[in-house]
Short mmCIF file of C-alpha atoms in Angstrom, two decimals:
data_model
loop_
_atom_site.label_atom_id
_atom_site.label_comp_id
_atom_site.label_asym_id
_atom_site.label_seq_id
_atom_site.Cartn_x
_atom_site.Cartn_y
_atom_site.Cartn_z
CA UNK A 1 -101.95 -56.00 -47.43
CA UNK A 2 -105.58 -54.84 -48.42
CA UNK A 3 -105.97 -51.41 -47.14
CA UNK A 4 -109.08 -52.25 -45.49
CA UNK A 5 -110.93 -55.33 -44.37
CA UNK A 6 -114.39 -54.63 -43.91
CA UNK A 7 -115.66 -58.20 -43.10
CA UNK A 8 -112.54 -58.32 -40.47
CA UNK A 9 -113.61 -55.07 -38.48
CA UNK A 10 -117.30 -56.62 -38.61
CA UNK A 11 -116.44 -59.24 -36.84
CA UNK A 12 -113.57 -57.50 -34.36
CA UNK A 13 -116.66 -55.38 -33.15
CA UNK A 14 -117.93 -58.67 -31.48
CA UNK A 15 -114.60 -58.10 -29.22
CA UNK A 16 -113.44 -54.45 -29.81
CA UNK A 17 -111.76 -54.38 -26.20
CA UNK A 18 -109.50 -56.60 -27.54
CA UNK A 19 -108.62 -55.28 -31.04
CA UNK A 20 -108.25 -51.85 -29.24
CA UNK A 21 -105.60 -53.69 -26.37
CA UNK A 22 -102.42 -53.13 -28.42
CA UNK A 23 -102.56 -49.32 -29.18
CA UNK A 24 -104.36 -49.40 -25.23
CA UNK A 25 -101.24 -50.98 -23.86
CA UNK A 26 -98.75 -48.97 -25.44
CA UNK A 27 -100.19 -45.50 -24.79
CA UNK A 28 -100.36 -46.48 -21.35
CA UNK A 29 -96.55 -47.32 -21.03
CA UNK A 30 -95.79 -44.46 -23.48
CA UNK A 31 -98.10 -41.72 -20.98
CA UNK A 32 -96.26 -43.34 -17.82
CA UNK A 33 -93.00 -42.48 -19.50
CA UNK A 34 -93.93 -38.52 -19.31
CA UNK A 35 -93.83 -38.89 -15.39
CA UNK A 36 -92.06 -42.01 -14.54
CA UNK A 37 -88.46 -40.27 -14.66
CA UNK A 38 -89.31 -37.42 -12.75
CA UNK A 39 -89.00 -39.36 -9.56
CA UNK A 40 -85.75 -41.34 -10.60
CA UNK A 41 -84.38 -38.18 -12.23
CA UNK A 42 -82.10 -37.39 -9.62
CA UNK A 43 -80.30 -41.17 -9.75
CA UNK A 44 -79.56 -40.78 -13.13
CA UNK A 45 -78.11 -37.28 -12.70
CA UNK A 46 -75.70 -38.95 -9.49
CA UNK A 47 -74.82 -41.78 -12.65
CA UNK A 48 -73.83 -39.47 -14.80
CA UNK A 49 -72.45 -36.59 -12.63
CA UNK A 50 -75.00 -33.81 -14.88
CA UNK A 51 -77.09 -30.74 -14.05
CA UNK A 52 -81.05 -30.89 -13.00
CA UNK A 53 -81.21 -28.74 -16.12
CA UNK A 54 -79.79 -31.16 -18.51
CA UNK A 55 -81.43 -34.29 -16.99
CA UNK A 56 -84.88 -32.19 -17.17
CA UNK A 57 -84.16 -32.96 -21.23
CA UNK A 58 -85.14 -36.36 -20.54
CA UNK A 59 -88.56 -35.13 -20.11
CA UNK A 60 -88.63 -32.45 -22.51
CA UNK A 61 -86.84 -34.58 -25.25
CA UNK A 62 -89.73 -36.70 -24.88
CA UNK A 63 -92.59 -34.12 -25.23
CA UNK A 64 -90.87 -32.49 -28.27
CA UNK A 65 -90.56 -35.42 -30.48
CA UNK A 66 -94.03 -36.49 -29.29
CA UNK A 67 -95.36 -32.88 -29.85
CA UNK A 68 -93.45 -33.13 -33.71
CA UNK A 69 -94.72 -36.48 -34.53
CA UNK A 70 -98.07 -36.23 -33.24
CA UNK A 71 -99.37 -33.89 -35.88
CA UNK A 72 -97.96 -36.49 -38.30
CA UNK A 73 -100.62 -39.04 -37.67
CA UNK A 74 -103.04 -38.24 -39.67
CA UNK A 75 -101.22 -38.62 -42.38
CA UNK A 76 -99.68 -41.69 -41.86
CA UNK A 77 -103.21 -43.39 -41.21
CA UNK A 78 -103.72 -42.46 -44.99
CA UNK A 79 -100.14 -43.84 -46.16
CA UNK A 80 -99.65 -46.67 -44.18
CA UNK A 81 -102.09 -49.92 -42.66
CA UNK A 82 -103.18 -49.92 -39.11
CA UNK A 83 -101.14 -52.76 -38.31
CA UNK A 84 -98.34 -51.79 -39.71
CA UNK A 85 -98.36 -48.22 -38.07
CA UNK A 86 -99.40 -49.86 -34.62
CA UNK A 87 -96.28 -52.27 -35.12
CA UNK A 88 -93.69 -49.81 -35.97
CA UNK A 89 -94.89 -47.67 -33.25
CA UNK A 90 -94.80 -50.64 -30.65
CA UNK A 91 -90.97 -51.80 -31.60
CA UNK A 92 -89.53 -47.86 -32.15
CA UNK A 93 -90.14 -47.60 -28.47
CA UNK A 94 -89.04 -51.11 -27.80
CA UNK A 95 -85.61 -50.16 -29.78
CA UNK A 96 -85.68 -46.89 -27.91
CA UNK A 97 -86.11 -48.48 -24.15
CA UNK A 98 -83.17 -50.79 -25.15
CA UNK A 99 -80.95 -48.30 -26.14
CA UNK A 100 -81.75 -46.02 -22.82
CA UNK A 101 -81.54 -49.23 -20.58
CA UNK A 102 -78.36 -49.74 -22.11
CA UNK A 103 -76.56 -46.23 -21.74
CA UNK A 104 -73.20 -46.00 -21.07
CA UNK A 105 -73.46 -41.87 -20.92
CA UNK A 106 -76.09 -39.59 -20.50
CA UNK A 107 -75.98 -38.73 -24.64
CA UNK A 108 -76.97 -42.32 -25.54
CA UNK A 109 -80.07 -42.11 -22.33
CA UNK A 110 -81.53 -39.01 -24.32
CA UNK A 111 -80.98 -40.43 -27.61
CA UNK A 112 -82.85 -43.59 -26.11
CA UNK A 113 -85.73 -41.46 -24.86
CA UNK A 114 -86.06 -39.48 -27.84
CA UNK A 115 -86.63 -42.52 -30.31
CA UNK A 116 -89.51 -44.17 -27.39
CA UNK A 117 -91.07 -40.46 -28.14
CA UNK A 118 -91.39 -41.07 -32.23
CA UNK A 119 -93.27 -44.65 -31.08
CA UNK A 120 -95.63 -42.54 -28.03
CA UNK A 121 -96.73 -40.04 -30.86
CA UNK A 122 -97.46 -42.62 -33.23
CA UNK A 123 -99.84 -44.59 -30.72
CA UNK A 124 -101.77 -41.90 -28.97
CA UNK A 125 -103.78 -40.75 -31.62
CA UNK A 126 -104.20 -43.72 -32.47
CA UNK A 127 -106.18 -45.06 -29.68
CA UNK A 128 -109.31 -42.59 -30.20
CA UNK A 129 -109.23 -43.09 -33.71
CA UNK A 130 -109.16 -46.21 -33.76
CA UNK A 131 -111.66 -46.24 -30.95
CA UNK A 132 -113.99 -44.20 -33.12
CA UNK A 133 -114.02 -46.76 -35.52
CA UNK A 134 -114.64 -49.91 -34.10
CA UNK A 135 -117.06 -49.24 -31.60
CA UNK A 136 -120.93 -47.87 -32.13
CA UNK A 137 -122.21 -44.61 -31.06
CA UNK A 138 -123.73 -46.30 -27.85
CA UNK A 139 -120.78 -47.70 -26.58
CA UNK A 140 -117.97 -45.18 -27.53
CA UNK A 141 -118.38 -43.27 -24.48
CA UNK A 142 -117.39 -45.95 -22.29
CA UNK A 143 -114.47 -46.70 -25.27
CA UNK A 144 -112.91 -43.39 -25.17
CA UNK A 145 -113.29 -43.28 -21.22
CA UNK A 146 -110.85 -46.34 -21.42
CA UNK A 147 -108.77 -44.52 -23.87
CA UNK A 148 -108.66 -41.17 -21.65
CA UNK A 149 -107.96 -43.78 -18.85
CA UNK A 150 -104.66 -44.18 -20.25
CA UNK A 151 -103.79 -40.30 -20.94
CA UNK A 152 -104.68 -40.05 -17.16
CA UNK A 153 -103.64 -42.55 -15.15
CA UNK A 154 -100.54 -43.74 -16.43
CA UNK A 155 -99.14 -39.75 -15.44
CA UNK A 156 -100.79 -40.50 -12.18
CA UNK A 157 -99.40 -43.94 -11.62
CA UNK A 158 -96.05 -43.41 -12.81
CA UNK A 159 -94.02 -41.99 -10.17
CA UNK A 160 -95.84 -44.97 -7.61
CA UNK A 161 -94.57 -47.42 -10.41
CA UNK A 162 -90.71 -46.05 -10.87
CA UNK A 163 -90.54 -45.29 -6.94
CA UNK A 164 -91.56 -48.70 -6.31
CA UNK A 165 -88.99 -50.02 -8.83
CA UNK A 166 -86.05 -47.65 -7.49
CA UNK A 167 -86.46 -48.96 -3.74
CA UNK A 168 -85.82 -52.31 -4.92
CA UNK A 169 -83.44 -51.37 -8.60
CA UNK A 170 -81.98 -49.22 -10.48
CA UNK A 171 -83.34 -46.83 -12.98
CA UNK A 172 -82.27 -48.52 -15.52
CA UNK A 173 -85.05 -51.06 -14.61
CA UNK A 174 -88.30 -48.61 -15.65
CA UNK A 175 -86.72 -49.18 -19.35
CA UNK A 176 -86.85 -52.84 -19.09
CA UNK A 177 -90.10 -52.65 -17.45
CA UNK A 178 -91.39 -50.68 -20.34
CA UNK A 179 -90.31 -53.77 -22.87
CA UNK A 180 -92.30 -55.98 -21.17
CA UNK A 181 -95.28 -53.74 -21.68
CA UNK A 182 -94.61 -53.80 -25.50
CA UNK A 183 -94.01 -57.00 -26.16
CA UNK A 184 -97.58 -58.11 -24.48
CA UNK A 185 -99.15 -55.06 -26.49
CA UNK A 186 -97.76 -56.37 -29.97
CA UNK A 187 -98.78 -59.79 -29.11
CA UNK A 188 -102.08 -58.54 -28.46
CA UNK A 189 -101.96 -56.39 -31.86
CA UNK A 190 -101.20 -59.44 -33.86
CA UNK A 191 -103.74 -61.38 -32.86
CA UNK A 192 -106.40 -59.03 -32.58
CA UNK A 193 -106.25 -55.94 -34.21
CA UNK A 194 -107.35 -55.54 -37.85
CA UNK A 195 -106.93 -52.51 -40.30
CA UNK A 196 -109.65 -50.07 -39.71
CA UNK A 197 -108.21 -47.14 -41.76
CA UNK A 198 -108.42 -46.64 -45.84
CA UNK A 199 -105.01 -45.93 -47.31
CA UNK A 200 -105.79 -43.94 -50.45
CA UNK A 201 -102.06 -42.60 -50.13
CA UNK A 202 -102.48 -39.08 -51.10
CA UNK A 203 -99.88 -36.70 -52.36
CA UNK A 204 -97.37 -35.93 -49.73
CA UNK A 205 -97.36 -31.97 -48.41
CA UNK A 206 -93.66 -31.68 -47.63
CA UNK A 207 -94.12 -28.19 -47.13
CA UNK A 208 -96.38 -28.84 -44.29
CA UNK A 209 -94.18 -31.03 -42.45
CA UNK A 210 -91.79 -28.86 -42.11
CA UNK A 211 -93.60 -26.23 -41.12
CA UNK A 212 -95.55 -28.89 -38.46
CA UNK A 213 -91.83 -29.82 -37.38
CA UNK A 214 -90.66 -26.32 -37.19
CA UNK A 215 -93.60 -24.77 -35.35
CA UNK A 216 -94.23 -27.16 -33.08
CA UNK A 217 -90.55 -28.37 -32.28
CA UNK A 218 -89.91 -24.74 -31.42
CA UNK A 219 -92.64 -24.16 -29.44
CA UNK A 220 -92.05 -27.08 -27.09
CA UNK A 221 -88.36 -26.36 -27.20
CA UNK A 222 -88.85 -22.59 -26.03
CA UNK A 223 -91.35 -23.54 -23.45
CA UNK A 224 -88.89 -26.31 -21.71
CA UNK A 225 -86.12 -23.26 -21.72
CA UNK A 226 -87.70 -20.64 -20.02
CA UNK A 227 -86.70 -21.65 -16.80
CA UNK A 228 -83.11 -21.39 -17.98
CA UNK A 229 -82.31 -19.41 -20.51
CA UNK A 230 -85.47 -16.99 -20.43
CA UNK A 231 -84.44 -14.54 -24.01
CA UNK A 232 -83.77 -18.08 -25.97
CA UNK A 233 -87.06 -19.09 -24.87
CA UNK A 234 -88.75 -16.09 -25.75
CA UNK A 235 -87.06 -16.26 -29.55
CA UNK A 236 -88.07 -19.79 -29.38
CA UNK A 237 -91.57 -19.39 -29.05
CA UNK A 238 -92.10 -16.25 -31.00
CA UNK A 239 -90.56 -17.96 -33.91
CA UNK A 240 -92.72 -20.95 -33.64
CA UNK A 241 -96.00 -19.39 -33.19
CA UNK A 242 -95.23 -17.60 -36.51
CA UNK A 243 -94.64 -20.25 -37.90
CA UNK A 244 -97.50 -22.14 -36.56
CA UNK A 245 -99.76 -19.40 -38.05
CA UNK A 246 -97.96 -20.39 -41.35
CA UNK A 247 -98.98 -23.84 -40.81
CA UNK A 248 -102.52 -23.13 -40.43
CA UNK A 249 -103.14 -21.28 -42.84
CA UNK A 250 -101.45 -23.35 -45.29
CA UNK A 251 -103.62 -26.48 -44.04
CA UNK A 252 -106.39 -24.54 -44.39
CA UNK A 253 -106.05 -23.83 -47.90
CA UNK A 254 -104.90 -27.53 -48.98
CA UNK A 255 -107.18 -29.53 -51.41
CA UNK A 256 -105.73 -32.88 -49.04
CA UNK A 257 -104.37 -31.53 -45.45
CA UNK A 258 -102.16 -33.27 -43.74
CA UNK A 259 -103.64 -32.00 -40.43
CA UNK A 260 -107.45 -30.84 -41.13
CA UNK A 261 -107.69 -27.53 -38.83
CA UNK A 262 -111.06 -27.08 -40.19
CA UNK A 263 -112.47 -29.64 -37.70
CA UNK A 264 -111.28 -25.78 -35.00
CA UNK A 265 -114.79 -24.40 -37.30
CA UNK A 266 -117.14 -26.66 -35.13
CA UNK A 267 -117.79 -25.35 -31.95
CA UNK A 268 -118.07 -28.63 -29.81
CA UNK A 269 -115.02 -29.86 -30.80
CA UNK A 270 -113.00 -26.72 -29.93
CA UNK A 271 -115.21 -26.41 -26.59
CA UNK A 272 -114.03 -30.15 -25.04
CA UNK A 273 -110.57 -30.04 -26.89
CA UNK A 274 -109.68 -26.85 -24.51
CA UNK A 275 -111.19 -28.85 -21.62
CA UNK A 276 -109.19 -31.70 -22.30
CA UNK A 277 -105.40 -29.93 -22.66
CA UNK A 278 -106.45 -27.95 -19.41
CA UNK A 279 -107.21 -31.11 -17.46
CA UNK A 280 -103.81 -32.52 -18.78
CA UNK A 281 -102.32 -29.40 -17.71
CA UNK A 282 -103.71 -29.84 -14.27
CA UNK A 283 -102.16 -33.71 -14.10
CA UNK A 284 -98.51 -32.90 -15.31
CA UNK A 285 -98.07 -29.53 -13.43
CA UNK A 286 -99.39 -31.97 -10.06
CA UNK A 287 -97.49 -34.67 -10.81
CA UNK A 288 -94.76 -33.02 -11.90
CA UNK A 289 -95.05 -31.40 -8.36
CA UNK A 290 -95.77 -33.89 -5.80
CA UNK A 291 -93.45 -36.03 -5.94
CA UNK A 292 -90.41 -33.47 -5.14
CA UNK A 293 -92.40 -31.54 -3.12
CA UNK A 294 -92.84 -34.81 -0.82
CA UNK A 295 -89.01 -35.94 -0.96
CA UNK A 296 -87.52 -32.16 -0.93
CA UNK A 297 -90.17 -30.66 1.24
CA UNK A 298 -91.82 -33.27 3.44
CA UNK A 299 -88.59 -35.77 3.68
CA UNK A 300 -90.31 -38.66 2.68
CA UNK A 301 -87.92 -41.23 1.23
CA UNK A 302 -88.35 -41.99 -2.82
CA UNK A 303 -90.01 -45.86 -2.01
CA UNK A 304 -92.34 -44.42 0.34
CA UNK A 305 -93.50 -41.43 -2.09
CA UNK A 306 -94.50 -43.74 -4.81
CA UNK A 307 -96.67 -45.64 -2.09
CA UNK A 308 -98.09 -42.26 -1.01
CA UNK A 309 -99.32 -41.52 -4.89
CA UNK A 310 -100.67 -45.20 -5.28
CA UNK A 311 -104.05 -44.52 -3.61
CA UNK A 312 -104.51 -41.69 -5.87
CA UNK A 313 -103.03 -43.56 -9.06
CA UNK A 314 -105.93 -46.74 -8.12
CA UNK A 315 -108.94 -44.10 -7.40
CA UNK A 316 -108.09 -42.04 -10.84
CA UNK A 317 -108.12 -45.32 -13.38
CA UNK A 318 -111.65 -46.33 -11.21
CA UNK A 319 -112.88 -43.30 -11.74
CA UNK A 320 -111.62 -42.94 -15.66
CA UNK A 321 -113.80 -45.92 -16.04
CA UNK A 322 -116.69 -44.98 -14.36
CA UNK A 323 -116.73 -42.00 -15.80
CA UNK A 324 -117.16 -42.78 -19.84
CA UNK A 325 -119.88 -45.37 -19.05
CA UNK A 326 -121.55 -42.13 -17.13
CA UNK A 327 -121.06 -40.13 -19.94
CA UNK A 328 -122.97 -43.04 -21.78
CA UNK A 329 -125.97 -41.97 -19.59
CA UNK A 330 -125.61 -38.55 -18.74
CA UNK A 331 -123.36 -36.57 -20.96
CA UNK A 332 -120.82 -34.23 -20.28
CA UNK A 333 -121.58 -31.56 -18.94
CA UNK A 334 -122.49 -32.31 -15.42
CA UNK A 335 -119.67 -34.55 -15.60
CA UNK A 336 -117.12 -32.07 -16.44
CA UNK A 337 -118.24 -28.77 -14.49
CA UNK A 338 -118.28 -31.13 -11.25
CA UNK A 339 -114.72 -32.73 -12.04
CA UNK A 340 -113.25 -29.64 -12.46
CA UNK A 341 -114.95 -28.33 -9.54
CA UNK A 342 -113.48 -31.49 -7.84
CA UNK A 343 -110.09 -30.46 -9.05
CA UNK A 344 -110.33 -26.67 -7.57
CA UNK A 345 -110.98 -28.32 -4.15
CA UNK A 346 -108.14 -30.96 -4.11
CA UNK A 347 -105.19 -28.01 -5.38
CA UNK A 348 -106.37 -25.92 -2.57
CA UNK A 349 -106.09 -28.57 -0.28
CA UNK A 350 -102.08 -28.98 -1.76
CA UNK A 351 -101.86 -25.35 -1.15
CA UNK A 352 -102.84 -25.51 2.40
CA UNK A 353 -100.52 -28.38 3.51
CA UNK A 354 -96.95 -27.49 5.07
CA UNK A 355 -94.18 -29.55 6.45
CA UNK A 356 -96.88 -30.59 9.46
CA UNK A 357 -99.28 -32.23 7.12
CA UNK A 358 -99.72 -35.71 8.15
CA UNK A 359 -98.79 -38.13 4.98
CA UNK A 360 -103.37 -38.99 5.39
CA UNK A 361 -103.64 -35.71 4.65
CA UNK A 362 -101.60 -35.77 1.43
CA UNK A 363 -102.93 -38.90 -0.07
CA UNK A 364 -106.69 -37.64 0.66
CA UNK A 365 -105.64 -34.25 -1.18
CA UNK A 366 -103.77 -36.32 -4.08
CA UNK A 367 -107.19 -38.46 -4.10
CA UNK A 368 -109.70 -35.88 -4.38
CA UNK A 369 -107.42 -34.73 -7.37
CA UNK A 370 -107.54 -37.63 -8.57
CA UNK A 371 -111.41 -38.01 -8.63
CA UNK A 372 -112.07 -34.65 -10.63
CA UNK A 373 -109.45 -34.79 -13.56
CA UNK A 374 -110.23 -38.19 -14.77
CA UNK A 375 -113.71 -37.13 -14.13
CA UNK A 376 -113.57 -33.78 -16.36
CA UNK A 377 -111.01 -35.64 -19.14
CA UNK A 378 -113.13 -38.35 -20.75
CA UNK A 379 -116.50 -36.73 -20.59
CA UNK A 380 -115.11 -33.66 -22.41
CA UNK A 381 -112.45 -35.53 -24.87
CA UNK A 382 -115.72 -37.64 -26.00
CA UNK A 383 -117.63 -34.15 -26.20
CA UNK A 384 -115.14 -33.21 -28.54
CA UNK A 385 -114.65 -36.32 -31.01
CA UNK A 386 -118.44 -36.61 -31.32
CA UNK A 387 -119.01 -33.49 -32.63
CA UNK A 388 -117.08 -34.48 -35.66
CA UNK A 389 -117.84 -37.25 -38.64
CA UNK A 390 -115.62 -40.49 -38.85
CA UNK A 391 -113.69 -39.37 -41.49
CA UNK A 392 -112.44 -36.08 -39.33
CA UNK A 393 -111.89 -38.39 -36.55
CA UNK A 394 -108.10 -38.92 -37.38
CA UNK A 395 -107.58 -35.30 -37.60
CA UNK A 396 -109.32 -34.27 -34.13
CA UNK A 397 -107.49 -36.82 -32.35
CA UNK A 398 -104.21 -35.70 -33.88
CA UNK A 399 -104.86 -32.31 -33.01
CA UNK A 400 -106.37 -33.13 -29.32
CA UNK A 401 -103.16 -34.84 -28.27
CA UNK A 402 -100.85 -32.68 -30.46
CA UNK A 403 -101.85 -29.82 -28.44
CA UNK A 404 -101.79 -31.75 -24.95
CA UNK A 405 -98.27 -32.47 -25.23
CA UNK A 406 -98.10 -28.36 -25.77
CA UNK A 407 -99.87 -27.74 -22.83
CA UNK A 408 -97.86 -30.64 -21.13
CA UNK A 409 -94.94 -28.63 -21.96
CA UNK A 410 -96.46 -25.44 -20.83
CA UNK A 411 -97.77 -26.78 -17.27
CA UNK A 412 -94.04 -28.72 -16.24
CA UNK A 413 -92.56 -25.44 -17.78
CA UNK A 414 -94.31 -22.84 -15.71
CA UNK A 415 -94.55 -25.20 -12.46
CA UNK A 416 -90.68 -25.01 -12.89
CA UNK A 417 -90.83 -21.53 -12.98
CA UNK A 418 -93.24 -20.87 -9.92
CA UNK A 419 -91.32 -23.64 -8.21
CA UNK A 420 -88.15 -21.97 -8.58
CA UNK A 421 -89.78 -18.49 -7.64
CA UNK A 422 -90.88 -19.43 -4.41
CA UNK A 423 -87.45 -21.11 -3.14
CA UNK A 424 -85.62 -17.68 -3.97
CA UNK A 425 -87.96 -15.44 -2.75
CA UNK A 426 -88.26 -17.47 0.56
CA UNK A 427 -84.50 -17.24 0.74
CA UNK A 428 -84.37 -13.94 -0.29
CA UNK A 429 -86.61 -13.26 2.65
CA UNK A 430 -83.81 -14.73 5.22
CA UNK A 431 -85.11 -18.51 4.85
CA UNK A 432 -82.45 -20.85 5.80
CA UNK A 433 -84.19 -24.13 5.50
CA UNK A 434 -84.18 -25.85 2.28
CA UNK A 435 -87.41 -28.18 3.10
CA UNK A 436 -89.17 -25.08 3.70
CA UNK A 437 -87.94 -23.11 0.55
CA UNK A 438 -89.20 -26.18 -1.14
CA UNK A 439 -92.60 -26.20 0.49
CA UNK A 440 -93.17 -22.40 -0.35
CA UNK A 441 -92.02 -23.08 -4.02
CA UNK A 442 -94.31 -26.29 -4.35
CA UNK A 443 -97.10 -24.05 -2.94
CA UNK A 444 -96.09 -20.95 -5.31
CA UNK A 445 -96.70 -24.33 -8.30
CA UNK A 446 -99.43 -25.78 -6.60
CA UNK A 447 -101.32 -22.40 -7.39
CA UNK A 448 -101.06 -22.73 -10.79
CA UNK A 449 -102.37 -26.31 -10.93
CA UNK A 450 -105.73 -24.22 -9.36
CA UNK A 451 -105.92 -21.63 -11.84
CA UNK A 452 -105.74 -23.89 -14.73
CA UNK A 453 -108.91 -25.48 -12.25
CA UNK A 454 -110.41 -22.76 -11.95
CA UNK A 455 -110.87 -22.06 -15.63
CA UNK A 456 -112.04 -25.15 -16.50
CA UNK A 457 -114.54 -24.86 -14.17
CA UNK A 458 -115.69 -21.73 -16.09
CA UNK A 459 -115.29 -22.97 -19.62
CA UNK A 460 -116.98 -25.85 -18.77
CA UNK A 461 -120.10 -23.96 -18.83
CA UNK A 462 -119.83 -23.30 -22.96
CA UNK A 463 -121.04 -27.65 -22.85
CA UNK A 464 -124.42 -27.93 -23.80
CA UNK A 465 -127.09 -30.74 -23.10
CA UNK A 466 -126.45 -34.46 -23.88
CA UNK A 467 -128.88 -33.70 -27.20
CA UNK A 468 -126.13 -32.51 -28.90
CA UNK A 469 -123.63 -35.19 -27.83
CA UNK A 470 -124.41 -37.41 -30.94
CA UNK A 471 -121.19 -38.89 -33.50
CA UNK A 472 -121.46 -37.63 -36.91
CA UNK A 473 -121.69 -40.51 -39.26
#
């Protein structure tokens, strides 16, 4: 296969939507996957008769091979064709959702979820860079608002989705569900997509995988264990931030990088990139949140919570939309300091509930929410990319999403914590009612999710006018 067809991407921009559909479809399922299982987590720790510490790994398993394969896709854009990449990535998850819908033990379920991660971290990056490719300068605002679509609402929409599923099946049912996804997304790959990347196969930097593996691996490993094992954590992390230091610096110094950390010397780029992984952090530390706080704290049966979230799951994808086409017109940065302003308002409003909260209050809280992280995410992530040329594309999206599975980490990992915190120290104050302890500790979370608000609020202020907004070519 050619490793570039120039008179084929021509004529795909006449219908980029649909060239773009594939990689669209499967981030979307892979994204729901990160909060899908939370709400059917505690079924599949009655099936197999395990810990909520162990069947937490289904989560975390899934960040960390994302998080280790993620800062492999640069590279691989320069190895292998765009439709081959985009296939393998489609059918490893396939392969991976069959294996975990088939599980006779909980070993074989992880080992399942672990393989759909290699296929997630394949696709994500893809999306923008493929995005950045195939559409013009005019339009890609509106393009990556799809793409960030995906990053948010699947998280939003996938505990509505798997609660839905569980009132009527079994968890092993969100697996099969996810096939279905794939199989339309490689059917729309095959017919549409072309290869938009040149494969000049460079010399491969084994060094720097490892040390991308090792670093990263460690540091998402660390961060899932410091709610239970908090000195292992700590060695964890210490050991992979060295070693992510090591990493740089190598990268740095390479004639051909696998991951191009010079794109962190332009400004822009590192401005919206710590916009976006703080508006991620905001959607997985909420979602991570809500939907135990409103079994465990408010009593609201599993069906019923994933029709509670689905008002908030419809208004964030409208608003995703609406707000790359805005960006279009506008720019970002009225569009991000009022979406994280948005955000501050909704986690205070999560704060304030109790166990007397009507379920209209909720779902206008989860709402609002809703409204100002989609509305920060796309804005900003197109901020970012445009500040670079469409060679460095590759490489800022790696890095972008790399990092947000980090940060991913880092927001379920310290929600857990807070969580946690606020049961025992409501017990410890002679609390006997577990809905309550609950509550507090959802609250205690809940608090995070607005400091991580709060400072994008502030940082959002470092954007500058729309003049500056303009892709490198």
């Amino acid at each position: 296969m050619s490793s570039i067809d120039k008179n084929s991407i021509q004529t795909k921009l006449e219908h980029p939507y649909l060239a773009l559909m594939g990689v669209l479809i499967g981030g979307f399922v892979g994204m729901l996957s990160e909060t899908s299982l939370n709400i059917a987590l505690p079924s599949i720790m009655k099936a197999f008769s395990i810990e909520t510490g162990t069947a937490q790994w289904l989560v975390t398993g899934y960040m960390l091979v994302i998080a280790i394969v993620l800062p492999l896709s640069s590279l691989l854009t320069k190895h292998f064709s765009t439709r081959g990449l985009v296939r393998f990535g489609l059918w490893i998850f396939i392969i991976g959702s069959v294996i975990s819908a088939l599980a006779m033990n909980f070993a074989m379920l992880l080992a399942g979820r672990m393989i759909q991660g290699i296929g997630t971290g394949i696709i994500l990056p893809l999306m923008f860079s493929i995005a950045m490719r195939i559409f013009p300068p005019n339009k890609l605002g509106a393009a990556l608002g799809v793409a960030a679509l995906v990053i948010m609402f699947a998280p939003a929409i996938g505990p509505t989705l798997a609660g839905l599923l569980l009132g009527v099946l079994s968890w092993r049912a969100i697996f099969w569900s996810f096939i279905v996804f794939f199989i339309v997304a490689w059917l729309f790959m095959e017919k549409n997509l072309t290869n938009v990347f040149e494969v000049p196969k460079p010399k491969v930097d084994w060094l720097a995988i490892c040390l991308s593996t090792i670093s990263f691996g460690l540091i998402v490993f660390g961060i899932s264990f410091l709610s239970k094992n908090m000195p292992v954590a700590i060695v964890a992390l210490v050991v992979g931030l060295i070693f992510l230091v090591i990493y740089i610096r190598q990268q740095l110094k390479a004639d051909t990088p696998t991951l191009d950390f010079a794109v962190l010397k332009t400004p822009r780029f590192v401005t919206g990139s710590i916009l976006v992984m703080i508006d991620f952090g905001i959607t997985l530390s909420a979602m991570y949140l809500l939907p135990m706080y409103l079994q465990n704290g408010l009593g609201i049966a599993v069906a019923l919570t994933g029709v509670i979230m689905l008002p908030g799951g419809i208004v964030n994808a409208i608003t995703s939309f609406l707000a790359g086409r805005a960006y279009d017109k506008i720019g970002a940065k009225i569009m991000s300091r009022l979406g994280f302003l948005i955000s501050v308002i909704g986690s205070i409003m999560f704060i304030l509930s109790n166990s007397n909260s009507s379920i209209a209050y909720i779902i206008i809280a989860h709402i609002i929410l809703m409204i100002g992280v989609p509305m920060a995410m796309s804005p900003s992530q197109t901020y970012g990319l445009n500040s670079l040329d469409q060679y460095q594309s590759a490489d800022g999206s790696a890095i972008i999403n790399t990092f947000q599975q980090v940060i991913g980490a880092v927001a379920t990992g310290i929600a857990t914590i807070l969580l946690s915190t606020g049961q025992a120290n409501y017990m410890a104050n002679g609390g006997h009612s577990e809905a309550l302890a609950f509550t507090q500790g959802a609250h205690y979370g809940f608090t995070f999710t607005l400091i991580l608000a709060i400072l994008g609020f502030l940082i959002a202020f470092r954007v500058k006018d729309r003049g500056g907004d303009q892709i490198k070519k």
